[in-house]
XYZ file of C-alpha atoms in Angstrom:
394
model
C 2.750 22.871 -78.186
C -0.559 22.565 -78.791
C -0.881 19.418 -81.549
C -3.466 21.780 -83.370
C -0.716 24.578 -84.219
C 2.335 23.469 -85.867
C 4.779 25.921 -87.129
C 8.611 25.279 -87.799
C 11.298 28.222 -87.330
C 14.491 28.048 -87.850
C 16.987 28.327 -85.064
C 14.215 28.177 -81.794
C 11.998 25.842 -80.929
C 8.079 26.230 -79.475
C 7.071 25.092 -75.995
C 3.580 25.259 -74.669
C 0.960 28.103 -75.378
C 0.710 30.963 -72.789
C -1.366 33.588 -73.720
C -3.757 34.171 -77.121
C -5.432 37.423 -78.373
C -7.252 38.188 -82.003
C -4.921 36.921 -84.389
C -1.930 36.465 -82.223
C -0.707 33.300 -80.340
C 2.032 33.950 -77.272
C 4.382 30.671 -76.794
C 6.667 29.453 -74.438
C 10.402 28.453 -76.537
C 13.939 28.567 -76.805
C 16.593 30.231 -79.284
C 19.371 26.722 -80.699
C 21.893 29.500 -80.885
C 22.658 31.514 -78.771
C 21.102 28.782 -76.536
C 18.400 31.023 -74.019
C 14.747 30.889 -73.542
C 12.396 33.496 -75.206
C 8.846 34.065 -75.660
C 7.496 33.361 -79.973
C 4.604 35.587 -80.629
C 2.637 34.107 -83.630
C 0.381 36.059 -85.709
C -2.086 34.646 -87.953
C -3.525 37.194 -90.837
C -6.968 36.679 -92.145
C -6.097 34.984 -95.336
C -3.126 34.245 -95.392
C -2.910 38.696 -96.376
C 1.012 39.042 -97.714
C 0.691 42.864 -97.835
C -0.032 42.428 -93.526
C 2.993 40.170 -93.659
C 4.855 41.658 -95.094
C 4.165 45.028 -92.777
C 4.025 43.196 -89.502
C 7.801 42.238 -91.279
C 8.815 46.045 -91.263
C 7.413 46.446 -88.466
C 9.379 44.437 -86.816
C 12.195 44.701 -88.453
C 11.898 48.135 -86.464
C 11.591 47.424 -82.897
C 13.933 44.825 -83.426
C 16.882 47.948 -84.042
C 15.398 49.421 -80.397
C 17.645 48.778 -78.097
C 16.265 50.660 -75.126
C 15.929 49.140 -70.899
C 12.196 50.037 -71.412
C 11.425 48.464 -73.991
C 10.920 44.521 -74.583
C 14.021 43.159 -76.722
C 13.577 41.343 -79.984
C 15.937 38.364 -81.094
C 14.777 37.661 -84.117
C 11.325 37.829 -86.025
C 10.416 36.688 -90.118
C 7.495 35.250 -91.660
C 6.988 31.515 -92.442
C 4.851 28.805 -93.656
C 2.069 32.735 -94.050
C 2.569 33.747 -90.561
C 4.861 36.415 -88.867
C 6.840 35.441 -85.994
C 8.450 37.600 -83.352
C 10.820 35.689 -80.950
C 11.470 38.255 -77.374
C 12.851 38.175 -74.056
C 10.895 36.086 -71.536
C 9.498 38.839 -68.152
C 8.407 37.078 -65.682
C 6.731 39.777 -63.345
C 3.826 40.053 -64.107
C 1.743 42.777 -66.566
C 0.254 46.486 -65.161
C -3.318 44.843 -65.843
C -2.714 42.170 -62.745
C -0.392 45.007 -61.064
C -3.571 47.551 -60.934
C -5.864 44.530 -59.771
C -3.609 43.791 -56.745
C -3.304 47.422 -56.293
C -0.062 49.962 -56.793
C 1.140 53.054 -54.390
C 1.564 56.318 -56.067
C 4.859 56.235 -55.889
C 4.733 52.681 -57.699
C 2.614 54.149 -60.219
C 4.476 57.137 -61.397
C 7.630 54.933 -61.510
C 5.631 52.983 -63.986
C 4.354 55.928 -65.500
C 8.997 57.574 -66.062
C 9.870 54.001 -67.080
C 7.094 54.255 -70.482
C 8.010 57.724 -70.907
C 10.917 57.317 -70.940
C 10.361 54.353 -73.803
C 8.335 55.804 -76.261
C 11.172 59.000 -75.807
C 13.026 56.468 -77.819
C 10.146 55.674 -80.294
C 9.126 58.393 -80.942
C 12.036 60.236 -81.446
C 12.657 57.152 -84.187
C 9.719 57.969 -86.099
C 7.579 55.171 -84.686
C 4.088 55.365 -82.698
C 3.636 52.430 -80.421
C -0.513 53.353 -81.273
C -1.323 50.031 -78.059
C -0.767 51.946 -75.040
C -1.963 49.592 -72.635
C -2.108 47.985 -69.087
C -2.371 44.756 -71.148
C 1.309 45.691 -73.039
C 3.281 46.832 -69.929
C 4.541 44.311 -68.568
C 7.253 43.506 -66.077
C 11.039 41.644 -65.104
C 11.399 40.053 -62.208
C 12.787 43.248 -60.321
C 10.069 45.429 -61.381
C 11.119 46.932 -64.171
C 8.428 48.115 -66.930
C 8.858 47.346 -70.404
C 6.452 48.134 -73.052
C 5.368 44.767 -75.185
C 3.510 44.355 -79.037
C 3.707 47.331 -81.517
C 2.317 44.609 -83.276
C 0.380 47.775 -84.671
C 3.023 50.250 -84.342
C 3.377 52.236 -87.521
C 6.238 54.311 -88.451
C 4.788 58.319 -88.250
C 4.110 59.383 -92.428
C 4.000 55.874 -93.775
C 0.620 54.228 -93.811
C 0.310 50.732 -93.159
C -2.172 48.276 -94.553
C -1.983 46.081 -91.421
C -3.587 49.336 -89.689
C -5.686 50.541 -92.463
C -7.420 47.923 -92.937
C -8.514 47.558 -89.301
C -6.737 43.921 -88.762
C -6.078 46.017 -85.221
C -7.648 48.933 -84.301
C -6.329 49.252 -81.134
C -8.123 49.399 -77.769
C -11.299 51.630 -77.561
C -10.704 52.602 -73.536
C -6.999 54.455 -74.395
C -7.728 55.835 -77.794
C -7.394 59.255 -78.394
C -10.156 61.720 -79.532
C -7.972 62.604 -82.413
C -7.916 58.261 -83.111
C -11.386 57.918 -82.424
C -12.556 60.379 -84.873
C -10.253 58.225 -87.786
C -7.478 61.176 -88.119
C -4.128 61.167 -88.261
C -2.426 60.543 -85.256
C 1.005 61.996 -83.660
C 2.707 61.157 -81.143
C 0.910 62.811 -78.775
C -1.690 59.797 -79.354
C 0.842 57.677 -77.497
C 0.889 60.636 -74.611
C -2.811 60.491 -74.037
C -2.823 57.025 -73.380
C -0.360 56.788 -71.224
C -2.713 59.459 -69.446
C -5.149 56.853 -69.781
C -3.494 54.628 -67.777
C -2.578 57.063 -64.833
C -5.855 57.499 -64.599
C -6.165 53.346 -63.899
C -3.347 53.459 -61.629
C -4.227 55.912 -59.556
C -8.290 55.192 -59.201
C -8.142 51.536 -60.226
C -10.287 51.857 -62.971
C -10.772 52.531 -66.556
C -11.267 56.820 -67.129
C -14.423 56.057 -69.130
C -16.206 53.437 -69.582
C -19.658 51.776 -71.760
C -21.563 49.264 -73.024
C -20.178 49.527 -76.846
C -17.295 50.354 -78.575
C -18.878 53.593 -79.856
C -19.713 54.682 -76.302
C -16.293 54.773 -75.253
C -15.469 56.390 -77.911
C -18.440 59.766 -77.446
C -16.907 59.681 -74.253
C -13.015 60.093 -74.685
C -14.309 62.996 -77.632
C -16.831 64.115 -75.756
C -16.590 63.877 -71.916
C -14.377 66.030 -69.674
C -11.747 64.505 -67.869
C -13.287 62.561 -64.649
C -12.037 65.295 -60.849
C -10.127 63.215 -58.709
C -10.810 62.682 -54.997
C -9.559 64.787 -52.769
C -6.252 63.067 -51.473
C -5.213 62.804 -55.570
C -6.514 65.711 -56.442
C -2.873 67.856 -56.659
C -2.730 64.721 -60.173
C -5.155 66.655 -61.649
C -3.682 69.318 -63.265
C -1.256 66.486 -64.719
C -3.354 64.797 -65.909
C -6.039 67.459 -67.431
C -2.912 68.011 -70.246
C -2.805 64.073 -70.402
C -5.798 63.931 -71.372
C -6.864 67.183 -73.243
C -8.944 66.623 -75.876
C -7.397 68.676 -78.633
C -3.867 67.242 -79.041
C -2.091 70.888 -78.759
C -2.974 71.241 -75.052
C -1.530 68.070 -74.680
C 2.928 67.821 -73.494
C 4.537 67.864 -77.307
C 6.656 65.388 -77.377
C 7.732 62.375 -74.832
C 10.729 64.397 -73.312
C 8.949 67.028 -71.913
C 6.465 64.039 -70.055
C 9.415 62.263 -68.960
C 10.864 66.205 -67.643
C 7.052 66.993 -65.358
C 7.836 63.150 -64.225
C 11.211 63.505 -62.374
C 9.744 66.330 -60.666
C 7.086 64.554 -59.411
C 9.315 62.011 -58.221
C 11.027 63.367 -56.940
C 9.038 64.917 -54.300
C 7.157 61.380 -54.184
C 9.975 59.779 -53.392
C 10.707 59.240 -49.251
C 12.737 61.810 -47.257
C 15.534 61.570 -45.117
C 15.331 62.729 -42.099
C 17.149 65.861 -41.180
C 15.596 66.335 -37.355
C 18.642 67.166 -35.481
C 20.330 65.701 -32.384
C 21.746 68.397 -29.958
C 24.135 67.148 -27.265
C 22.906 68.021 -23.332
C 23.869 71.820 -22.421
C 26.491 72.450 -19.921
C 24.145 74.272 -17.943
C 21.664 71.705 -18.137
C 24.466 69.513 -15.530
C 25.000 71.617 -13.478
C 21.053 73.671 -12.776
C 20.297 69.506 -11.185
C 23.523 70.591 -9.155
C 22.109 73.945 -7.844
C 18.735 74.771 -5.500
C 19.375 77.990 -6.275
C 16.296 78.701 -8.649
C 19.042 81.792 -9.953
C 20.372 79.237 -12.713
C 17.469 77.377 -13.175
C 15.843 80.758 -14.485
C 18.978 82.173 -16.936
C 19.402 78.250 -18.496
C 15.687 78.440 -18.856
C 15.914 81.643 -20.980
C 18.597 80.514 -22.546
C 17.310 78.082 -23.869
C 13.892 80.075 -24.991
C 16.291 82.463 -26.278
C 18.290 79.514 -28.531
C 15.285 77.987 -30.030
C 13.595 81.104 -31.021
C 16.745 81.845 -32.712
C 17.176 78.291 -33.957
C 13.787 78.928 -35.612
C 13.724 82.053 -37.163
C 17.078 80.591 -38.777
C 15.720 77.668 -40.144
C 12.972 80.044 -40.812
C 14.865 81.800 -42.812
C 16.781 78.605 -44.629
C 13.167 76.106 -45.678
C 12.855 76.431 -48.826
C 17.597 75.595 -48.943
C 17.104 72.840 -47.211
C 13.726 71.416 -48.696
C 15.686 71.701 -51.674
C 18.873 70.107 -50.580
C 16.702 66.860 -49.707
C 15.343 66.858 -53.133
C 17.756 67.402 -54.811
C 21.282 65.469 -55.426
C 24.528 67.334 -55.455
C 24.681 68.018 -59.383
C 21.038 68.655 -59.434
C 21.902 71.133 -57.238
C 24.974 73.116 -58.846
C 23.137 73.059 -62.410
C 19.780 74.510 -60.706
C 22.290 77.098 -59.371
C 24.587 78.161 -62.449
C 21.228 78.378 -64.630
C 19.972 80.841 -61.782
C 23.511 82.392 -62.612
C 23.027 82.400 -65.878
C 18.813 83.563 -65.742
C 19.942 87.273 -63.357
C 22.643 87.742 -65.511
C 21.046 87.216 -69.011
C 18.426 89.178 -67.005
C 20.664 92.149 -65.587
C 21.989 92.329 -69.877
C 18.270 92.975 -70.406
C 17.400 89.518 -72.698
C 14.647 88.783 -71.101
C 13.673 86.076 -73.814
C 16.813 84.433 -72.776
C 16.333 84.893 -68.646
C 12.479 83.624 -68.940
C 13.373 80.042 -70.808
C 16.429 79.913 -68.267
C 14.115 80.607 -65.564
C 10.992 78.887 -66.289
C 13.125 75.194 -66.409
C 14.715 76.016 -63.192
C 10.919 75.817 -61.952
C 9.687 73.024 -64.178
C 12.820 70.622 -63.826
C 14.511 71.355 -60.634
C 12.427 73.720 -58.408
C 9.173 74.798 -58.364
C 8.907 77.095 -55.442
C 12.467 78.869 -56.042
C 12.004 82.778 -54.988
C 14.206 84.332 -57.477
C 13.071 82.262 -60.416
C 9.377 83.022 -59.750
C 10.057 86.639 -58.708
C 11.308 87.404 -61.776
C 8.903 84.776 -63.943
C 5.473 86.675 -62.143
C 7.805 89.413 -63.583
C 8.510 88.701 -67.507
C 5.626 85.730 -67.846
C 2.324 86.494 -66.188
C 0.894 84.209 -67.796
C 3.003 81.766 -67.870
C 4.015 81.762 -64.850
C 0.282 81.274 -62.686
C 0.207 78.242 -64.892
C 3.253 77.199 -63.743
C 1.924 78.045 -59.533
C -0.803 75.856 -60.646
C 1.029 72.564 -61.456
C 3.272 73.234 -58.707
C 2.254 70.778 -55.521
C 2.048 72.743 -52.701
């Protein structure tokens, strides 16, 4: 450990420093009982403000209550010698900033987005905002699973933290929502906005808005339109626009909604199993080779042509079903079929609000091209139908 920094934490020993930023330093360390390697973050507030230390302790206790594979596991936290410490699991797969610099695929980007949306869903349902979503706070296990870390400026909704109010840590301007940049009250939709900024950075390899100073960046988040993606990524523009809407009411309203939408995109991005059929040679072909008369050849040719045409007609009729079967699990197909049946029943009984809700679920969560759901949704709610079709990846 650095000799210039010495702190005795009961049941822990500190090793070498592996990172620092602002008021925080991170060390490799070891928990003595139970014995395991850990990372220990130590925060020393300016002036050793006891109120800030108290708030940090509360926020550390909150994160320690979380139990989710995409949120860092906290083993212990506390205040000692006018320092706040937090002992957590070691994540050996690097951070998202490094991955973006080395380049990531669209499939990797959306898997990371889903991991982070699930992490936020877990935290938000427990009344906690993160407030500092950025690539440096998204780390990875060695197997590639993304983990959200550093809830250092997190706070429970509807509570006031001295730590955040005094501006000791104000977050990163590149990832601030417009309402946060304006100093307004925020909710979980602000975290969702920041995650949208991260998605843009993963897709494009650069920040959505940049500038020479904090004011210029904040101004862009409040006033500048969302940049257009290049043609090869334009299919993600609708999603990005919704994530980065200036008005929180125009974004996903909950992380749960975002999780459902990301799952739909991932079903399209994952490689589809090859469904090409191989056919055994037709008996007529073998016979054709043994005969010199052209008549069998002509007859056989006609049979082949008719067979191919019939097969093409059948495949066109079944195309939607086949595509759905390759992208949905058997359980999802059954669930979708049940919802279609229930929607049809509600429609026939005149319960149009329930029918609309069920058809919307089918189109948004299962198959945005299902013909029955599309036709009925168009009849029930043309505006919503147009929105769904616009976001459907053609």
